[in-house]
Coordinates of N, CA, C and O in Angstrom, one line a residue:
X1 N -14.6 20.2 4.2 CA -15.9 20.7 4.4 C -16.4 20.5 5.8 O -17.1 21.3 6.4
X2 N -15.8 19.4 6.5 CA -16.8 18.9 7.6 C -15.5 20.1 8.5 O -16.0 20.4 9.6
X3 N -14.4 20.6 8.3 CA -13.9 21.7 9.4 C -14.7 23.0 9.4 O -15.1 23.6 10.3
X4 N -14.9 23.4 7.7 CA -15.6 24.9 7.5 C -17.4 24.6 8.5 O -18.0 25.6 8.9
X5 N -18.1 23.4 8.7 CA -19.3 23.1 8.8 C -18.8 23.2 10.6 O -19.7 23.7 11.3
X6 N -17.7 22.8 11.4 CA -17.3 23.2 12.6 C -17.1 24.5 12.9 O -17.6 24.9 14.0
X7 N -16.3 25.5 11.8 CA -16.2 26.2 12.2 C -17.3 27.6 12.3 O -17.1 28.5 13.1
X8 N -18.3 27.3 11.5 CA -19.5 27.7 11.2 C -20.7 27.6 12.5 O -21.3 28.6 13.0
X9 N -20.8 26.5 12.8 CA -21.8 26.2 13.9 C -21.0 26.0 15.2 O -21.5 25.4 16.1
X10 N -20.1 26.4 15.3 CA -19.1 26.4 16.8 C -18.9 27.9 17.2 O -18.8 28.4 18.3
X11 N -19.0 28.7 15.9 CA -18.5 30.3 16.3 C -19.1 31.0 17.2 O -18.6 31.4 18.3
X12 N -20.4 31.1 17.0 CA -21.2 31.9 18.7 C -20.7 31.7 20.0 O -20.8 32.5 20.9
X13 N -20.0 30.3 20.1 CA -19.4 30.6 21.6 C -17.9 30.3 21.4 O -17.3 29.6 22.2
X14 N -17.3 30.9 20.5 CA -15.8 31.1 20.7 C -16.1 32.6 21.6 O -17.1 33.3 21.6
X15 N -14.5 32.9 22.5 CA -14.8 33.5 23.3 C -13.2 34.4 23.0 O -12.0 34.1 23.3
X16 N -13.9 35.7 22.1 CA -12.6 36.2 21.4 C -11.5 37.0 22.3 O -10.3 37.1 22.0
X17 N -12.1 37.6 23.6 CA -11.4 38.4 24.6 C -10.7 37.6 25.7 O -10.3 38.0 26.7
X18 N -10.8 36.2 25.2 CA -10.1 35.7 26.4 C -8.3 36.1 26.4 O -7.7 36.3 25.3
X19 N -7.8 36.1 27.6 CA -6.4 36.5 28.1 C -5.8 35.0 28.5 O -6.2 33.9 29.0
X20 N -4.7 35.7 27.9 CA -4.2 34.0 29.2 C -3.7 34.7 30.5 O -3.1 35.8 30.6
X21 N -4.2 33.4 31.9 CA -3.9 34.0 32.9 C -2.5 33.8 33.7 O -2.2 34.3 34.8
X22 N -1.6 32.7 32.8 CA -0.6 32.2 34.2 C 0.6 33.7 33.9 O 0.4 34.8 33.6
X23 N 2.0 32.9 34.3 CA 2.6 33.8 35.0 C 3.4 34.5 33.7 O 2.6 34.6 32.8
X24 N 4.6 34.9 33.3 CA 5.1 35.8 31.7 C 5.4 34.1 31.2 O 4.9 33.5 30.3
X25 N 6.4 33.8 32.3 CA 7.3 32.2 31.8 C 6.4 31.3 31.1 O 6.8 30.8 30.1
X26 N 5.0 31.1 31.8 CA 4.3 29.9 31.6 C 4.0 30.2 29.7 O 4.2 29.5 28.7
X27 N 3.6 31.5 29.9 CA 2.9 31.9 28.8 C 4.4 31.6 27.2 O 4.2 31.2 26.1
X28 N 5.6 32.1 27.7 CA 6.4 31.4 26.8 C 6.6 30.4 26.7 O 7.2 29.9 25.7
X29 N 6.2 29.4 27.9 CA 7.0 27.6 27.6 C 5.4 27.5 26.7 O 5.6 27.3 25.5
X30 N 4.5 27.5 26.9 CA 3.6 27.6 26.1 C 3.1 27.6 24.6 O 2.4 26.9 23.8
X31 N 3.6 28.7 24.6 CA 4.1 29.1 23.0 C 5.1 28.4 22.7 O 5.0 27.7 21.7
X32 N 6.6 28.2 23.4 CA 7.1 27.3 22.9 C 6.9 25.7 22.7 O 7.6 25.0 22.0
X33 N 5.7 25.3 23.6 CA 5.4 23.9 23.5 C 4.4 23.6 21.8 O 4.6 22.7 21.0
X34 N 3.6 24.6 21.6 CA 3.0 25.0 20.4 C 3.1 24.5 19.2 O 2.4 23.8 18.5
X35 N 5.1 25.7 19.2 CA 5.2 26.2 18.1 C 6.3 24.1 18.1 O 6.5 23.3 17.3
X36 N 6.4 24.2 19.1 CA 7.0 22.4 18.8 C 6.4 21.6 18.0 O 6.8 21.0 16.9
X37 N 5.1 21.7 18.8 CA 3.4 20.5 18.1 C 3.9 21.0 17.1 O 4.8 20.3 16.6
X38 N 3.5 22.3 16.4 CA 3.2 22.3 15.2 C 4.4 22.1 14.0 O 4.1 21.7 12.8
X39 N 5.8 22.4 14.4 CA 6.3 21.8 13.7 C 6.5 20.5 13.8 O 6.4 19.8 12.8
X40 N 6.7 20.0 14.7 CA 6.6 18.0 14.5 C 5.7 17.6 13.5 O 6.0 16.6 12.9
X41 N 4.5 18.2 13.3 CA 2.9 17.9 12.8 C 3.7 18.3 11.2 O 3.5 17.5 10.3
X42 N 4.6 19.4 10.9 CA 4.5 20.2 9.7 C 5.7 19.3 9.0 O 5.7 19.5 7.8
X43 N 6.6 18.6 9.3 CA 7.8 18.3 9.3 C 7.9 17.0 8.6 O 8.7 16.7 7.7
X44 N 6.9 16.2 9.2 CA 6.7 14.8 8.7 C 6.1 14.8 7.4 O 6.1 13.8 6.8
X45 N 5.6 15.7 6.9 CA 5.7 16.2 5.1 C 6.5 16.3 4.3 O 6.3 16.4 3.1
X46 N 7.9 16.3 4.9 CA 9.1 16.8 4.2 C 9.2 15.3 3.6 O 9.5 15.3 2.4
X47 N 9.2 14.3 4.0 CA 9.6 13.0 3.5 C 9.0 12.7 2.6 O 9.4 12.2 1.5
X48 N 7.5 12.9 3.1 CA 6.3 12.6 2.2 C 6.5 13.2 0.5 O 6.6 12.5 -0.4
X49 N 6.7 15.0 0.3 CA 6.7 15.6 -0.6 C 8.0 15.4 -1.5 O 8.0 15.8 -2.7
X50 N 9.1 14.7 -0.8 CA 10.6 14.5 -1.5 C 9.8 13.2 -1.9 O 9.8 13.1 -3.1
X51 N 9.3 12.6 -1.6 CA 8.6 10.7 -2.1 C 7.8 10.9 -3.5 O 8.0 10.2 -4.6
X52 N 6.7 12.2 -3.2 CA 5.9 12.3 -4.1 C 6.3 13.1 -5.5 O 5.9 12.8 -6.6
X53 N 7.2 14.0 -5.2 CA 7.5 14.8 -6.0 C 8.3 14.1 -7.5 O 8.3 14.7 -8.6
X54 N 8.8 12.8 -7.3 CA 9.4 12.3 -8.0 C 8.8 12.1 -9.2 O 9.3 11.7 -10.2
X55 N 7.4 12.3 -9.0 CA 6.8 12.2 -10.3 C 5.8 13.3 -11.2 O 4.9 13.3 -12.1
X56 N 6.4 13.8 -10.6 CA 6.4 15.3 -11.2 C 7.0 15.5 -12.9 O 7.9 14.8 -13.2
X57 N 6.8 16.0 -13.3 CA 7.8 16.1 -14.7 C 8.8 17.2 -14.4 O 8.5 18.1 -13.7
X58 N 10.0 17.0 -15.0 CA 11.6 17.3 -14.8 C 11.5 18.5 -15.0 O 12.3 19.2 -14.4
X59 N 10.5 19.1 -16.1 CA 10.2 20.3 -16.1 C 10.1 21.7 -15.5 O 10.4 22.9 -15.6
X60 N 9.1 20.8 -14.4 CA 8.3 21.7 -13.3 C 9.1 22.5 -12.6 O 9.9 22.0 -11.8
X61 N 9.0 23.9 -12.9 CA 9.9 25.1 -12.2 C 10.0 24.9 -10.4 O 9.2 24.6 -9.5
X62 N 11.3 25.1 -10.3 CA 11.2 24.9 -8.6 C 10.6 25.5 -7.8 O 10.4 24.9 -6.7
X63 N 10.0 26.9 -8.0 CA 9.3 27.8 -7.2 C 8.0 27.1 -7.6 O 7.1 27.4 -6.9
X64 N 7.7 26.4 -8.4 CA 5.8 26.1 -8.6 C 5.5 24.8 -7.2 O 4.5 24.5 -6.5
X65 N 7.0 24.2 -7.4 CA 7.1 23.2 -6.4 C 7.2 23.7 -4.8 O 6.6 23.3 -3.8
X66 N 8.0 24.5 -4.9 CA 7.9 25.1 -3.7 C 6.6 25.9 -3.4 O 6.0 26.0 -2.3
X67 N 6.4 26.2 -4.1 CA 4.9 27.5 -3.8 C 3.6 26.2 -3.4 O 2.7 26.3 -2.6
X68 N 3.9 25.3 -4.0 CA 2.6 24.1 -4.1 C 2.8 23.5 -2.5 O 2.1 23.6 -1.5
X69 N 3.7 23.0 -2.5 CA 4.1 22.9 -1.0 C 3.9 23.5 -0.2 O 3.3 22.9 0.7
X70 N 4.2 24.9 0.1 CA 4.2 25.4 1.6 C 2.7 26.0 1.7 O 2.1 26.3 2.7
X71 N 2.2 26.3 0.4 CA 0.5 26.8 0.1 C -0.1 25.6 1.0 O -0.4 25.5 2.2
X72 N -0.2 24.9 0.1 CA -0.8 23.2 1.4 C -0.6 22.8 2.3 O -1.5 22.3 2.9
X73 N 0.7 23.1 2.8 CA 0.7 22.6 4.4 C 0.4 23.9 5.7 O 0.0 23.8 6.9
X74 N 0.9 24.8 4.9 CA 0.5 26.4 5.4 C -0.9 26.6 5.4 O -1.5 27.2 6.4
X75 N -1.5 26.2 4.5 CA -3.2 26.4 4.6 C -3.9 25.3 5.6 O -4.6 25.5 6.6
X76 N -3.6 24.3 4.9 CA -4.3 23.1 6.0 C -3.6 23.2 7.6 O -4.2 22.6 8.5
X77 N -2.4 23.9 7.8 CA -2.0 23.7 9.4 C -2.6 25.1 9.7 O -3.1 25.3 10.8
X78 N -2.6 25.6 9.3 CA -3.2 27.3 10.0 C -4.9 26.6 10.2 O -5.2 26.2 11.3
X79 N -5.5 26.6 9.3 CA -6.7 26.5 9.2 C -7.3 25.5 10.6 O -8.0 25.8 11.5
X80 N -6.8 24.3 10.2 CA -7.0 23.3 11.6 C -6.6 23.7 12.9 O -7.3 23.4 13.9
X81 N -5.2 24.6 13.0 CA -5.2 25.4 13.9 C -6.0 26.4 14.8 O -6.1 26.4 16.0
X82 N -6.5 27.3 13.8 CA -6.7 28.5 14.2 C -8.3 27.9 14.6 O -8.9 28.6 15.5
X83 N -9.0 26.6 13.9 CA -10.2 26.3 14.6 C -10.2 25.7 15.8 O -11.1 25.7 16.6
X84 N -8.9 25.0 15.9 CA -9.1 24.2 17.6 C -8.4 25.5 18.8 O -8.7 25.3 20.0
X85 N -7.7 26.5 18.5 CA -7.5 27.6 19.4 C -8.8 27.8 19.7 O -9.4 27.5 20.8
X86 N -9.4 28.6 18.6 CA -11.2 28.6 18.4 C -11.6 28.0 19.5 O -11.9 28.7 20.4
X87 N -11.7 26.7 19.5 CA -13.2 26.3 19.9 C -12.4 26.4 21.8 O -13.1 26.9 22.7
X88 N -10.7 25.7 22.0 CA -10.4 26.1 23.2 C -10.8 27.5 23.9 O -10.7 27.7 25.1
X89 N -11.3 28.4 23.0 CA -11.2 29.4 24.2 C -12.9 29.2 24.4 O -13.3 29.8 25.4
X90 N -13.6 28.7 24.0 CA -15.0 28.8 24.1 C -15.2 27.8 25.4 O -16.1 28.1 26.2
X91 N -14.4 26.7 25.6 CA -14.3 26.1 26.4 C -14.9 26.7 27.7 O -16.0 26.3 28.1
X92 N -14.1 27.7 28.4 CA -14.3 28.2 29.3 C -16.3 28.8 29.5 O -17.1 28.7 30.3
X93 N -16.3 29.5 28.2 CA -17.6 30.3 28.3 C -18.9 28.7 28.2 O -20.1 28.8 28.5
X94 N -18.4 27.5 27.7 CA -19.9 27.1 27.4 C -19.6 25.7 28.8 O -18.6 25.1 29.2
X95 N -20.7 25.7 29.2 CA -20.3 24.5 30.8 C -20.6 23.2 30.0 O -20.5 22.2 30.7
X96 N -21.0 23.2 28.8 CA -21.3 22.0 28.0 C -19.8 21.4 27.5 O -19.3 20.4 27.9
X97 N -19.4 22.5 26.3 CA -17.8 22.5 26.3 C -16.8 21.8 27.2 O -15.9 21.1 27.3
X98 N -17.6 22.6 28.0 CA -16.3 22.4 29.6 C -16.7 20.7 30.3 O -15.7 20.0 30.7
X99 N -18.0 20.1 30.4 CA -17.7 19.0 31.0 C -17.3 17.9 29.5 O -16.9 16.7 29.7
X100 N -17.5 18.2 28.4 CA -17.4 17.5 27.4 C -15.6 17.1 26.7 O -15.2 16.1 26.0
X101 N -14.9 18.4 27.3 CA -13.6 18.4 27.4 C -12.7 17.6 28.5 O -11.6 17.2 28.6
X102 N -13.8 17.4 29.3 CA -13.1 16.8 30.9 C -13.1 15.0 30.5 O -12.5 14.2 31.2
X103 N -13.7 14.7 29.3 CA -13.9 13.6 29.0 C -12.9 13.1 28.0 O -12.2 12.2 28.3
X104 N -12.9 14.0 26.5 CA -11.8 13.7 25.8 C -11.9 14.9 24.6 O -12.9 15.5 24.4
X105 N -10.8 15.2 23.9 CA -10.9 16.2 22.8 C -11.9 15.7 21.9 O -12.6 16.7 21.7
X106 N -12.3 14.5 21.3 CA -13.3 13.7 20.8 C -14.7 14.1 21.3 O -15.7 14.2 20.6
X107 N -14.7 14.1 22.5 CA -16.1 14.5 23.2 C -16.2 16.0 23.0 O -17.4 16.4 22.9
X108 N -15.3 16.8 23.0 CA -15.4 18.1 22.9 C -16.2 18.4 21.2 O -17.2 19.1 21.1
X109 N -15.8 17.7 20.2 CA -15.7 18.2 18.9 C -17.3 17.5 18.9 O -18.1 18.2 18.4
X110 N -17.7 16.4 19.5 CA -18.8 15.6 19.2 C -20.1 16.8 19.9 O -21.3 17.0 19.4
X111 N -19.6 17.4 20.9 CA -20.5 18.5 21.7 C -20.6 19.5 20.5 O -21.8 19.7 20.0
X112 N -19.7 20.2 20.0 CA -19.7 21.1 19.0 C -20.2 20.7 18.0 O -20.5 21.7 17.3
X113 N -20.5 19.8 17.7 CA -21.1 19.1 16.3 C -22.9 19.0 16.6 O -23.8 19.3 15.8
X114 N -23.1 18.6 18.1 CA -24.1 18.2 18.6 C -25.6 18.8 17.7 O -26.4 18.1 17.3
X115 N -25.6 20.4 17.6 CA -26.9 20.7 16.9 C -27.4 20.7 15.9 O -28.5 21.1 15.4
X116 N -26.5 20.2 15.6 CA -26.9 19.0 13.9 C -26.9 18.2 14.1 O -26.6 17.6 13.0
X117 N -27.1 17.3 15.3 CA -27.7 16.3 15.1 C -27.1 15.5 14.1 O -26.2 15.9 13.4
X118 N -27.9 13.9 14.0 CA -26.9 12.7 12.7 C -26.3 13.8 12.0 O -25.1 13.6 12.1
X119 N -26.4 14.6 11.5 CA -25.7 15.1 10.3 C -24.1 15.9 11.0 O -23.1 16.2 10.3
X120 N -24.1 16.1 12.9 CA -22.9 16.3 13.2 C -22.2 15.0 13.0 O -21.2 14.9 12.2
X121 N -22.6 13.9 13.6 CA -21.9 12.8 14.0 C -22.0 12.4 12.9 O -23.0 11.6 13.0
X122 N -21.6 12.5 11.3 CA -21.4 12.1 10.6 C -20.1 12.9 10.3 O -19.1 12.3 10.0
X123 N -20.3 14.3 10.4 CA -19.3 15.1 9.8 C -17.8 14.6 10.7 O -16.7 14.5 10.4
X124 N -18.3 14.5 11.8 CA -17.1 13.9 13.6 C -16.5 12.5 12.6 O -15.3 12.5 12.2
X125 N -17.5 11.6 12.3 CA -17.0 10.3 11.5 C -15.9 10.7 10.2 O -14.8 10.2 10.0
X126 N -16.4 11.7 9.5 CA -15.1 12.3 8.2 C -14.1 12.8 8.8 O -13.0 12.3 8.5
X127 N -14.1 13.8 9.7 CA -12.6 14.2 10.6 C -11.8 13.0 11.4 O -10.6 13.0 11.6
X128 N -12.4 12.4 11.8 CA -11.7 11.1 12.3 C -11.2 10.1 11.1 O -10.4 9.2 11.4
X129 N -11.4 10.2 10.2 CA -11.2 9.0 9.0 C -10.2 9.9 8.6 O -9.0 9.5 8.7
X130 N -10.5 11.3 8.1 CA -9.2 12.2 7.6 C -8.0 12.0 8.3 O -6.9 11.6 7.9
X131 N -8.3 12.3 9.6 CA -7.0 12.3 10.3 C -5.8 10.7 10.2 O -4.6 10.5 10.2
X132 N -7.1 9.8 10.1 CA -6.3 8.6 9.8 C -5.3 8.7 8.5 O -4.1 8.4 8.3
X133 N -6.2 9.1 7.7 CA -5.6 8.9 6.2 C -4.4 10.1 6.2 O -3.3 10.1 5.6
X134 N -4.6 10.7 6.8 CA -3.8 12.0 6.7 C -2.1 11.3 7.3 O -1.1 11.7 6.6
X135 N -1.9 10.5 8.2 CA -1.3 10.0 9.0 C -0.2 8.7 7.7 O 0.9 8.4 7.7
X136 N -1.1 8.5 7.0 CA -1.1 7.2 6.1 C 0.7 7.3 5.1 O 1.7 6.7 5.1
X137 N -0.1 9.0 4.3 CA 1.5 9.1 3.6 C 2.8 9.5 4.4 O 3.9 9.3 3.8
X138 N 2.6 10.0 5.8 CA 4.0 9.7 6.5 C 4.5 8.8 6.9 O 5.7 8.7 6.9
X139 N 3.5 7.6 7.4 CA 4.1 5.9 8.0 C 5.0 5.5 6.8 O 6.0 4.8 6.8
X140 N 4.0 6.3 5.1 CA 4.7 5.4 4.1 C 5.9 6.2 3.9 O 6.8 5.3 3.8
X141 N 6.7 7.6 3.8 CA 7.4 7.9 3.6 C 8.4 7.7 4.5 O 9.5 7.4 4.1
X142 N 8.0 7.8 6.1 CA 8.7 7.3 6.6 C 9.7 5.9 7.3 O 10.7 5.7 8.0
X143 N 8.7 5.2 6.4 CA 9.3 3.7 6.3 C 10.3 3.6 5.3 O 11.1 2.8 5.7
X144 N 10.6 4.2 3.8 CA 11.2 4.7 3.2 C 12.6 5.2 3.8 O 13.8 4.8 3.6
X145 N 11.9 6.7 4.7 CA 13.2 7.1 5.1 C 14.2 6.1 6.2 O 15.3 6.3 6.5
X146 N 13.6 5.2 6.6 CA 14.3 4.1 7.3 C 15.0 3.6 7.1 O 15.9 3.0 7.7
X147 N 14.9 3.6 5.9 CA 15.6 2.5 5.0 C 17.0 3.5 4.2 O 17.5 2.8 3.2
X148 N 17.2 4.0 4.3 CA 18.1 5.0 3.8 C 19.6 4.8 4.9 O 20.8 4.6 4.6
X149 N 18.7 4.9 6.5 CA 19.9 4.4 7.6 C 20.7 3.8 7.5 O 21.8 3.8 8.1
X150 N 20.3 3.1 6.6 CA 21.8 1.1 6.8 C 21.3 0.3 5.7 O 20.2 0.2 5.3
X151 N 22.7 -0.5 5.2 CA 22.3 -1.8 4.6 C 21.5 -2.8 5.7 O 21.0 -3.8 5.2
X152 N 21.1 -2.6 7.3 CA 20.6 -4.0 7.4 C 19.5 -3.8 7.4 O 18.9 -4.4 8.3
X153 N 18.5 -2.8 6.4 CA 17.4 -2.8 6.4 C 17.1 -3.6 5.0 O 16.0 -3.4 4.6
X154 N 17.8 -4.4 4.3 CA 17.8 -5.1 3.2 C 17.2 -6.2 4.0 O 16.0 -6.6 3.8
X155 N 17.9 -6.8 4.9 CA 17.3 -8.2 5.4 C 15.8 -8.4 5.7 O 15.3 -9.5 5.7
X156 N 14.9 -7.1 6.1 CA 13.4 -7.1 6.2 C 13.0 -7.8 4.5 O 13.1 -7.7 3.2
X157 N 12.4 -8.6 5.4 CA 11.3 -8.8 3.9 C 10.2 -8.1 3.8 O 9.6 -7.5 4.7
X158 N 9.9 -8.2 2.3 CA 9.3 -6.8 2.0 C 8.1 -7.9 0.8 O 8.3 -9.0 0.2
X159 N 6.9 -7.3 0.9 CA 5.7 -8.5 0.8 C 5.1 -7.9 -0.7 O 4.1 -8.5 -1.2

């Protein structure tokens, strides 16, 4: 809710005609640096969903599993995406944006939140908690997948 309530009161100064300006190369390492983030970001689910799925019933057709999967991570990575491209190109057009960014991405989203007042810096408080929690079932799956590497991960004690 608190991204649709960003993307709602941020839109007037997204700035849809912007171009990129550097040179053909820059604009592919670019896109290739991107399309990196976003799979690194998309990837560390794979562990998570092989962890979770196990309790699934034996039943469950493999395409309902697959469709449930890539619907969720396809929807929530596009979506979060397509609003922080969003609000970067606005950057440029608002000088508020622009000295708010020179500070931290945090200060950028807190400016965008800004004309709502307490009721932004509340919604800024739920995207920062999400992102935590969001973070939470990869540490756990991938502590898991660590342990897969070697018997000397037996010797860790485990509490």
């Amino acid at each position: 809710m608190a991204i649709l309530v960003l993307l709602g009161k941020s839109a007037p100064y997204y700035n849809t005609s912007a171009t990129f300006a550097g040179e053909p190369g820059s604009l592919t390492a670019s896109r290739c640096s991107f399309f990196a983030l976003i799979f690194a970001s998309v990837i560390g689910f794979s562990a998570v969903s092989a962890d979770f799925y196990v309790y699934y019933p034996t039943t469950t057709p493999r395409y309902i599993t697959f469709s449930m999967t890539w619907i969720a991570v396809f929807v929530a990575c596009i979506l979060c995406n397509i609003v922080g491209i969003a609000i970067a190109t606005g950057v440029d057009s608002n000088p508020q944006w622009a000295s708010a960014y020179t500070v931290s991405s945090g200060a950028l989203l807190l400016e965008c939140y800004s004309p709502l007042g307490g009721f932004g810096s509340f919604c800024l408080i739920i995207l920062a908690l999400t992102s935590v929690t969001n973070n939470a079932p990869c540490t756990y799956s991938g502590a898991l997948t660590i342990q897969v590497l070697g018997r000397y991960a037996e010797a860790v004690p485990r509490w």
